Tab-separated table of C-alpha atoms and ligand atoms in Angstrom:
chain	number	residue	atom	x	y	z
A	1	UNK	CA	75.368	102.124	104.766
A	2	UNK	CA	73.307	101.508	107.631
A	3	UNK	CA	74.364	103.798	110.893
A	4	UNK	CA	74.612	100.397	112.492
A	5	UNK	CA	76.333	98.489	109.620
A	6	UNK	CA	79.907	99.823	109.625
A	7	UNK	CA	82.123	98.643	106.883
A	8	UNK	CA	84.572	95.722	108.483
A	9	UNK	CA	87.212	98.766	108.324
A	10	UNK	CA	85.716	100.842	110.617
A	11	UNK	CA	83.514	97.868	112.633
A	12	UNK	CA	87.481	96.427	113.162
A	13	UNK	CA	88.893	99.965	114.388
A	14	UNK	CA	85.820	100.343	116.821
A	15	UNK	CA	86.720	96.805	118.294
A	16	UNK	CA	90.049	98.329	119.285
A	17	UNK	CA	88.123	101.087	121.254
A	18	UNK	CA	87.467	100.665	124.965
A	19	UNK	CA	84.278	99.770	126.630
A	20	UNK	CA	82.407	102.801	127.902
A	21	UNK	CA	85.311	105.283	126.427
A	22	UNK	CA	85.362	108.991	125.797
A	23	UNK	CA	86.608	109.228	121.910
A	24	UNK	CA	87.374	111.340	119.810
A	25	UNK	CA	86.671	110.451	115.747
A	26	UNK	CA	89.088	112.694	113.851
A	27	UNK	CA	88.034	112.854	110.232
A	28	UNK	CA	84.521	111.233	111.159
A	29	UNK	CA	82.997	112.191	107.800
A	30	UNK	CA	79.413	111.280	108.281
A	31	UNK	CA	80.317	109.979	112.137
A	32	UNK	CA	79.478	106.764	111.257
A	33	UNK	CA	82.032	105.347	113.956
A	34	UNK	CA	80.856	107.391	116.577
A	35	UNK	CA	77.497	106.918	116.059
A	36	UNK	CA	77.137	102.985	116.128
A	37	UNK	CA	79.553	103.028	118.976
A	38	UNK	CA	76.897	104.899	120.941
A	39	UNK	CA	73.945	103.888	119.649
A	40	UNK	CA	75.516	99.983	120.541
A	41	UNK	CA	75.885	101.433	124.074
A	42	UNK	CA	80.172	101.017	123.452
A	43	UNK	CA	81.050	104.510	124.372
A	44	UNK	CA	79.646	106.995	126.851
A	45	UNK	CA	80.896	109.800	124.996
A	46	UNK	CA	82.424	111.059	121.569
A	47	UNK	CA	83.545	114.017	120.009
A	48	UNK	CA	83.227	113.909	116.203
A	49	UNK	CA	85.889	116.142	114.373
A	50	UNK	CA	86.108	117.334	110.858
A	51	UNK	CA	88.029	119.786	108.688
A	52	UNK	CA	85.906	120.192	105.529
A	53	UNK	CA	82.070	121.632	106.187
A	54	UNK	CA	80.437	119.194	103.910
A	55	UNK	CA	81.646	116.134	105.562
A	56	UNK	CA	81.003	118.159	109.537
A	57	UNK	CA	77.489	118.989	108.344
A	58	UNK	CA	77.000	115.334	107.182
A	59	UNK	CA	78.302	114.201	110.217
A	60	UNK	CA	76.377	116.793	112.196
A	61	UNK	CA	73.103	115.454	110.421
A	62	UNK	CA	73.418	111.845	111.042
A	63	UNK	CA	74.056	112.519	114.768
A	64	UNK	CA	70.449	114.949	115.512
A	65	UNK	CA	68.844	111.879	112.967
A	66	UNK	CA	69.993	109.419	115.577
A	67	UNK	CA	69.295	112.067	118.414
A	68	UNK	CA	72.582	111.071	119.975
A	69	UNK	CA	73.102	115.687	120.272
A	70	UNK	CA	73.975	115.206	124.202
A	71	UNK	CA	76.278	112.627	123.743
A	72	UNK	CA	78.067	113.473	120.385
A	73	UNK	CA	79.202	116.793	119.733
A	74	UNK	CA	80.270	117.152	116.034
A	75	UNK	CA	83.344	120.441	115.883
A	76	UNK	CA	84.326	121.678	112.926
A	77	UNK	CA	87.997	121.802	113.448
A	78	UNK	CA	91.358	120.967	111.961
A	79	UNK	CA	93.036	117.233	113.622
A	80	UNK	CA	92.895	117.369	117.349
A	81	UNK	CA	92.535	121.185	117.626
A	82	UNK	CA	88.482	119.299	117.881
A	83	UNK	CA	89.692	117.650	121.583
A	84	UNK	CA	89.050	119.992	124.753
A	85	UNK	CA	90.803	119.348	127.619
A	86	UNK	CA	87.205	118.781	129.587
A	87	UNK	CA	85.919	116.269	127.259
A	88	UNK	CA	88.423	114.156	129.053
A	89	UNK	CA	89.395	112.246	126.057
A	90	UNK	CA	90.774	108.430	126.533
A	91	UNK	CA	90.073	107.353	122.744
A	92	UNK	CA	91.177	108.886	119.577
A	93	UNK	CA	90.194	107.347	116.177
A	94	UNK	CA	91.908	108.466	113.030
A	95	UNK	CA	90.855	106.342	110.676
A	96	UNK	CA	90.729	106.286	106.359
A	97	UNK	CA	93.526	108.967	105.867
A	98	UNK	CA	97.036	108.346	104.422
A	99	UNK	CA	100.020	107.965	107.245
A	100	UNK	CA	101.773	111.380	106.791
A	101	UNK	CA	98.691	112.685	107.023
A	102	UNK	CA	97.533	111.303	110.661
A	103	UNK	CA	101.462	111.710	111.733
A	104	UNK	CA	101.342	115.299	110.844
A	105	UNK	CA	97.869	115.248	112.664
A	106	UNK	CA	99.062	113.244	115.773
A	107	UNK	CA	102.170	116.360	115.161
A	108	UNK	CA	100.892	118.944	115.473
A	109	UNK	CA	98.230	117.810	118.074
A	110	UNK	CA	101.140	117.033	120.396
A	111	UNK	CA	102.952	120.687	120.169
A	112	UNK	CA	99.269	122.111	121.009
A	113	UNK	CA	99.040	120.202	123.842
A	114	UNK	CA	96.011	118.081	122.824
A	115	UNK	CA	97.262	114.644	123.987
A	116	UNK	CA	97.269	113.968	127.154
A	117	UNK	CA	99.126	110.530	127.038
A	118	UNK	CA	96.476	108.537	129.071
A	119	UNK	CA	94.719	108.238	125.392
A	120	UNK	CA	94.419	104.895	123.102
A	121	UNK	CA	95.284	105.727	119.372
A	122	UNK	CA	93.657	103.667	117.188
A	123	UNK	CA	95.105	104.365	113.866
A	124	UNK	CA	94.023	103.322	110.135
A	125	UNK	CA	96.040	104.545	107.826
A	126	UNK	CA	95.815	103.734	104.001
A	127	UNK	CA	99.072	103.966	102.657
A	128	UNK	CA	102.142	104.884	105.117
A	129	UNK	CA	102.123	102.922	108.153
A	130	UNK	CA	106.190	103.225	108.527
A	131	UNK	CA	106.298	106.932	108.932
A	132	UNK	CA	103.487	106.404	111.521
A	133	UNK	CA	105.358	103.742	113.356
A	134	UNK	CA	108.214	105.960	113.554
A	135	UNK	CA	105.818	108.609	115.025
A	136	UNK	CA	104.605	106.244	117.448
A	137	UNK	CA	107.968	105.039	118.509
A	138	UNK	CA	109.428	108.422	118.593
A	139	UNK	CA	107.029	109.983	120.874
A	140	UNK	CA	107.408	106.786	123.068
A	141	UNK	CA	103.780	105.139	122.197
A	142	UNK	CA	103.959	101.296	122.146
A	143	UNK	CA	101.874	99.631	119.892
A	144	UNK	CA	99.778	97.527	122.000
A	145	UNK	CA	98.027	95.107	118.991
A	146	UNK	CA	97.984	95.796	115.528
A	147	UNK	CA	95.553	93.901	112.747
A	148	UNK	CA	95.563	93.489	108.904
A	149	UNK	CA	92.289	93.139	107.156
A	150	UNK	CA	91.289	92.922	103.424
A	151	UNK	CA	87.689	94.227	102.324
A	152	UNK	CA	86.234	95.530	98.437
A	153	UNK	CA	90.211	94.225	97.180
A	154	UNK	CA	91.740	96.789	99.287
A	155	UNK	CA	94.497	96.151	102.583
A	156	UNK	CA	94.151	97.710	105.450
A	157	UNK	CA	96.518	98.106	108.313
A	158	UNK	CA	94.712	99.230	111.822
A	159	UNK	CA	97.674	100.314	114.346
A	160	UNK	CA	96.792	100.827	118.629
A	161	UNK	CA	99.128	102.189	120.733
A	162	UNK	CA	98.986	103.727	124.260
A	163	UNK	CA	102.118	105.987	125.837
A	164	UNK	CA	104.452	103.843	127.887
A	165	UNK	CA	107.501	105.121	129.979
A	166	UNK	CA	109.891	103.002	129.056
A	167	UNK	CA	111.646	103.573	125.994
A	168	UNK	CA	109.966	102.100	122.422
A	169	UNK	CA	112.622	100.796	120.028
A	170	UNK	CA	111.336	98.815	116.847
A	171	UNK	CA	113.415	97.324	114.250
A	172	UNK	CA	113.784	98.594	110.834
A	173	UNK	CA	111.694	95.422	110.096
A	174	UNK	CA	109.126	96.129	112.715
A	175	UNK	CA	108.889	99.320	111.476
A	176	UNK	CA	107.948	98.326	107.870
A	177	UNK	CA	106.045	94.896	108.686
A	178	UNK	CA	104.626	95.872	112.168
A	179	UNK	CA	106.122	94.189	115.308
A	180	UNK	CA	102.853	91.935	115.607
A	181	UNK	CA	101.793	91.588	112.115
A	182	UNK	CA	104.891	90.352	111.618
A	183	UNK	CA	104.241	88.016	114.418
A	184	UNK	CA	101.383	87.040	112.937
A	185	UNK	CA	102.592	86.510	109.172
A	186	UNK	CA	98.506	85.831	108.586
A	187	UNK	CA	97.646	85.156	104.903
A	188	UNK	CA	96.336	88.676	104.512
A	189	UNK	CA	99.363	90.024	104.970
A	190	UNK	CA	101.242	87.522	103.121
A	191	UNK	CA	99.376	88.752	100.128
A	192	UNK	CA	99.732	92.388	100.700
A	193	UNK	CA	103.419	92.169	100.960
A	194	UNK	CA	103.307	89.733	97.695
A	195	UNK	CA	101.683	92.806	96.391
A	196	UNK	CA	104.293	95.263	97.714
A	197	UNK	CA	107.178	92.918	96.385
A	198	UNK	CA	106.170	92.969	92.938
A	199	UNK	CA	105.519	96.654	93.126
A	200	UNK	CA	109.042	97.385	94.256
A	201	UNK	CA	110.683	94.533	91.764
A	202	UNK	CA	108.091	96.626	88.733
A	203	UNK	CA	109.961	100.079	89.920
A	204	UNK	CA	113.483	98.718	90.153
A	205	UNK	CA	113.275	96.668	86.490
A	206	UNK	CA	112.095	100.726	85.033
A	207	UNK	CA	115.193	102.466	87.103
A	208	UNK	CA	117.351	99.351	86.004
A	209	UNK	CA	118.819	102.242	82.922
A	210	UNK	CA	118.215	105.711	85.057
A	211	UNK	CA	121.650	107.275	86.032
A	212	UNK	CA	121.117	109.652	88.678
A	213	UNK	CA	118.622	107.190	90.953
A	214	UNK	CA	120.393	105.115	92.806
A	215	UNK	CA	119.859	106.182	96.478
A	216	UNK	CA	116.011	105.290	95.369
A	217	UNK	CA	117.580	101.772	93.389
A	218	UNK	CA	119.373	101.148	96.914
A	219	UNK	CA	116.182	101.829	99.075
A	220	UNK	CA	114.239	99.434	96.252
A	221	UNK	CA	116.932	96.744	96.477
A	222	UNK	CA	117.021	96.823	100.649
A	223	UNK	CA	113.373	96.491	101.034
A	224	UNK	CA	112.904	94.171	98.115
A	225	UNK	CA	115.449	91.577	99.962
A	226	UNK	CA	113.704	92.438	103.596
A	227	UNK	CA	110.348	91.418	102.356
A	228	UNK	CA	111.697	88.326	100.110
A	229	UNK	CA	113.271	87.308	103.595
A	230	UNK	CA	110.257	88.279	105.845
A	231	UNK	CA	108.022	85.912	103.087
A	232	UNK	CA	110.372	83.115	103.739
B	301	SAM	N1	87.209	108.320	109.182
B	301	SAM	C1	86.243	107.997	108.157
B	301	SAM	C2	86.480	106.604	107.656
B	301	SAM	O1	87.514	106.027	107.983
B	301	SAM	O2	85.649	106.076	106.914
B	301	SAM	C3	86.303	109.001	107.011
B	301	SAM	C4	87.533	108.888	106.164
B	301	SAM	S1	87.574	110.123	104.941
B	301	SAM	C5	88.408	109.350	103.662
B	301	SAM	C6	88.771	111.242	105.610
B	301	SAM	C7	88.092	112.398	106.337
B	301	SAM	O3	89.073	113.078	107.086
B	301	SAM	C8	87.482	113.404	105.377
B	301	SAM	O4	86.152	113.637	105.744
B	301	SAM	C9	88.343	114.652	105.560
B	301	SAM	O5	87.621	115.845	105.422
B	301	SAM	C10	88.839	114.468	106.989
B	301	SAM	N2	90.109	115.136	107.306
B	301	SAM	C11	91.219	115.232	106.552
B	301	SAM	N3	92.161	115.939	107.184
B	301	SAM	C12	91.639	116.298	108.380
B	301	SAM	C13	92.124	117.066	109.479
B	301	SAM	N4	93.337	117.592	109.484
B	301	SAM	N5	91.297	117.232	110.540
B	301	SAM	C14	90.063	116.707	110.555
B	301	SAM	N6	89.546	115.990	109.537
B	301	SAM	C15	90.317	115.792	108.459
C-alpha cells in the first residue's frame, strides 16, 4: 500500500475526520491514516499511538520516510494514555480493532481523564459494534453519522459520535442495527445482516438438543426475529 492509497476502510474513516483537525490514530500500525491525512494537507496535526513496538517502530518509520517528524509524533503507549492534554486533541481514530476492545480503550481513557468531550470519535470496529453503542450512549456521545462499507468480502461498520448534553437513548434495535444504518437499510447492510441471520438460525438449529442453554437459545431467538423484522 501506497502512503497515499489507503484501503476504502481507512480512506472512509478519514472522510469522517475534520478539516484541518488535531487527531489522534490509536492503534495506527504503520500510521498510514495519519500520514495521508497530512501529507493531503487534511489535518494540521496528529498523534500516532501504538501498544506493540513493532507496529510503533513501523509507524515511526513511515512518518521520518515522509518527513512529516514536526507534525506527527508517533508514542508508544497503551489506548489514549498516547493523548496529552497540550496536543489539544479534537479527533480520535480507533480504527481495525474488535468493539470490546476500543470500549475498554475509550474506558479506561475516560477514568484517566484523556477525553476531553470537545473530541470526534470516529470508530471502526470489526466485530462488536453493540457493546460500543452502548458505550457511546452511556457516556452520553451521540452518534452523529454512521456508514457500512464492504471491501476484500469483509463488512465494516464505521461509527462518529461527538458528546452532547442532552441525554442519548437508543433502542435495543438502534443499538444492534445502528440508528442511521438502520435508516439507511443500504444493500450492504442488507447483506451483512442476511449474513448475521443465517449465522444465528446455524447456532440455534446446533443448541436445538442442548439442555442447559437456553438464556443463549432466548438471546438467539430475540435477535433472530429483530433482524427477520428489520429485513422486512
Ligand atoms: N488502525 C489500523 C487500521 O485500521 O488499519 C491498524 C489496525 S491493527 C489490526 C490494530 C492495531 O492496534 C495493532 O497495531 C495493535 O498493536 C494496536 N493496538 C491494540 N490494542 C491497542 C491499545 N490498547 N493501544 C494502542 N494500540 C493498540
Amino acid at each position: 500500500m501506497n502512503h497515499l492509497e489507503l484501503s476504502k476502510r481507512l480512506a472512509k474513516v478519514g472522510e469522517f475526520v475534520p478539516e484541518n483537525a488535531r487527531l489522534a490514530d490509536i492503534g495506527s500500525d504503520h500510521a498510514y491514516l495519519p500520514v495521508a491525512l497530512m501529507l493531503k494537507g487534511k489535518i494540521q496535526f496528529a498523534v500516532a499511538g501504538e501498544v506493540v513496538k513493532g507496529p510503533y517502530e513501523s509507524a515511526r518509520k513511515q512518518v521520518r520516510k515522509d518527513g512529516l517528524e514536526k507534525q506527527i509524533t508517533v508514542r508508544l503507549a497503551n489506548g489514549l494514555d498516547a493523548i496529552e492534554a497540550e496536543d489539544q486533541i479534537d479527533a480520535i481514530t480507533i480504527a481495525g480493532m474488535g468493539g470490546s476492545l476500543i470500549r475498554e480503550i475509550l474506558e479506561a481513557g475516560k477514568q484517566k481523564n484523556r477525553l476531553s468531550g470537545n473530541e470526534r470519535l470516529i470508530l471502526q470496529p470489526n466485530i462488536g459494534e453493540r457493546t460500543l453503542r452502548s458505550w457511546l450512549q452511556e457516556n452520553n456521545y451521540q452518534l452523529i453519522a454512521e456508514t457500512i462499507l464492504e471491501e476484500n468480502k469483509k463488512i465494516y461498520e464505521i461509527l462518529v459520535a461527538e458528546k452532547t448534553q442532552e441525554k442519548v437513548t437508543y433502542s435495543e434495535k438502534e443499538l444492534m442495527f445502528g440508528p442511521h444504518l438502520l435508516n439507511e437499510s443500504n444493500e450492504v447492510f442488507l447483506n451483512k445482516w442476511q449474513r448475521e441471520l443465517k449465522q444465528r438460525q446455524t447456532i440455534l438449529q446446533q443448541l436445538a438438543h442442548a439442555t442447559n442453554q437456553q438464556a443463549r437459545k432466548e438471546r438467539m431467538e430475540s435477535e433472530i426475529k429483530m433482524i427477520e423484522e428489520v429485513l422486512g
